């Protein structure tokens, strides 16, 4: 069964609005979750590391004020794309590290900004 | 984390073994080799990982050379559903757990 659940799986929004994507760890508590972004025909790019109870760590070039991450509990991390624009249209994927070190990924959330 | 090199694409006949190579000549002694795959429009799926010994699970086998500079992922009987992008990633056991993806190998299984 699924270990990581993402919601919504797809979303369409108007330019200038904000969109929140949820990532839930279903099988175990996760102090650390990871957010990735993937553009068409490209590989996954790590955006940030989400830490429960503290600020997220962002990769170089990722705007922390643009992509707000909240990890309020051991099973939930959220990514909010603020003031979304068409260039933010992408496939957003979260992941959770399992007990033996491997990462489990959600099914992804496809964002389309009109 | 070690840089890995994979061929951009490979074909395999259905029912035959698919052997996907990966070079990781800069891998350090405590770095594991992880393999994931991504089927179109889905999140990556964990396949297998290893340090220096060969590993096997229900999905695949991982063969790591003695010098640990390269490895091969083997899908023993490829099916059409194995068509995906396969990623080989080197990751240390002591880091935060993040995985840095390269371009991977697109495996096309053909009937």
XYZ file of N, CA and C in Angstrom, chain A residues 32 34 36 38 41-46 49 59 91 93 97 100-108 110, chain B residues 34 36 38 40-46 49 87 91 93-104:
150
model
N 11.594 14.335 8.706
C 12.133 14.988 7.516
C 11.384 14.536 6.278
N 11.007 15.658 1.905
C 11.692 16.369 0.830
C 10.698 16.746 -0.256
N 10.348 17.931 -4.266
C 11.000 17.980 -5.563
C 10.064 18.636 -6.574
N 9.553 18.784 -10.978
C 9.977 18.149 -12.224
C 9.255 18.804 -13.388
N 10.017 16.280 -19.381
C 11.199 15.679 -19.988
C 12.489 15.997 -19.231
N 12.370 16.384 -17.998
C 13.541 16.642 -17.171
C 13.528 15.748 -15.935
N 14.659 15.722 -15.268
C 14.765 14.921 -14.055
C 14.166 15.668 -12.869
N 14.101 14.997 -11.739
C 13.591 15.636 -10.532
C 14.647 16.595 -9.973
N 14.181 17.734 -9.519
C 15.072 18.703 -8.913
C 14.647 18.919 -7.466
N 15.579 18.712 -6.535
C 15.278 18.903 -5.134
C 15.073 20.391 -4.858
N 14.229 20.719 1.905
C 14.082 19.695 2.930
C 13.188 20.260 4.019
N 17.151 24.541 -1.285
C 18.293 24.385 -2.173
C 18.599 25.720 -2.853
N 5.397 19.501 -12.029
C 5.016 18.311 -11.272
C 5.762 18.383 -9.953
N 6.623 16.796 -6.262
C 6.647 15.467 -5.646
C 7.300 15.559 -4.270
N 11.682 9.682 4.184
C 12.699 8.651 4.377
C 12.156 7.557 5.274
N 14.637 2.233 7.041
C 15.935 1.670 6.669
C 16.678 2.545 5.678
N 16.272 3.773 5.538
C 17.041 4.740 4.762
C 16.524 5.057 3.377
N 15.740 4.168 2.778
C 15.262 4.481 1.435
C 14.189 5.562 1.491
N 14.072 6.290 0.403
C 13.053 7.324 0.307
C 11.823 6.784 -0.399
N 10.670 7.107 0.146
C 9.403 6.779 -0.492
C 8.794 8.065 -1.030
N 8.283 7.979 -2.237
C 7.766 9.169 -2.910
C 6.257 9.137 -3.019
N 5.677 10.328 -2.983
C 4.268 10.448 -3.260
C 4.012 10.321 -4.753
N 2.747 10.334 -5.107
C 2.386 10.173 -6.504
C 2.516 11.467 -7.307
N 2.800 12.543 -6.609
C 3.022 13.803 -7.306
C 1.755 14.633 -7.448
N 0.331 17.649 -9.989
C 0.594 18.410 -11.216
C -0.107 19.752 -11.136
N 21.763 3.584 -4.788
C 20.311 3.428 -4.790
C 19.794 3.415 -6.222
N 16.123 3.838 -8.341
C 14.710 4.176 -8.373
C 14.253 4.143 -9.818
N 10.927 5.714 -12.435
C 9.784 6.599 -12.524
C 9.012 6.273 -13.787
N 5.947 7.076 -16.249
C 5.454 8.371 -16.718
C 4.351 8.949 -15.827
N 4.571 10.206 -15.390
C 3.580 10.966 -14.618
C 3.288 10.371 -13.238
N 4.234 9.612 -12.711
C 4.086 9.095 -11.350
C 5.304 9.485 -10.525
N 5.202 9.337 -9.219
C 6.353 9.562 -8.368
C 7.352 8.426 -8.498
N 8.629 8.676 -8.220
C 9.625 7.616 -8.293
C 9.311 6.469 -7.339
N 9.718 5.287 -7.772
C 9.503 4.081 -6.983
C 10.847 3.495 -6.586
N 11.019 3.203 -5.310
C 12.251 2.585 -4.831
C 12.362 1.166 -5.399
N 18.816 -1.083 -3.108
C 20.052 -0.360 -2.826
C 21.080 -1.319 -2.252
N 16.804 5.511 -12.351
C 17.810 6.407 -11.788
C 18.736 5.636 -10.847
N 24.452 7.782 -2.451
C 24.078 8.558 -1.269
C 24.777 8.020 -0.037
N 25.403 7.363 3.939
C 24.497 6.961 5.011
C 24.355 8.037 6.066
N 25.309 8.965 6.109
C 25.281 9.930 7.199
C 24.672 11.260 6.853
N 24.201 11.437 5.623
C 23.682 12.748 5.257
C 22.215 12.852 5.648
N 21.574 13.921 5.226
C 20.190 14.162 5.643
C 19.206 13.211 4.979
N 19.653 12.452 4.036
C 18.756 11.527 3.372
C 18.287 11.994 2.021
N 18.623 13.214 1.643
C 18.138 13.703 0.362
C 18.818 12.986 -0.787
N 18.103 12.808 -1.852
C 18.606 12.172 -3.056
C 18.680 13.216 -4.164
N 19.807 13.208 -4.854
C 19.983 14.109 -5.984
C 19.895 13.273 -7.248
N 18.911 13.548 -8.069
C 18.666 12.754 -9.265
C 19.466 13.269 -10.450
N 20.028 12.333 -11.211
C 20.634 12.640 -12.492
C 19.589 12.491 -13.577
N 20.035 12.280 -14.802
C 19.100 12.184 -15.926
C 18.521 10.790 -16.100
N 19.182 9.781 -15.544
C 18.642 8.434 -15.604
C 18.708 7.788 -16.975
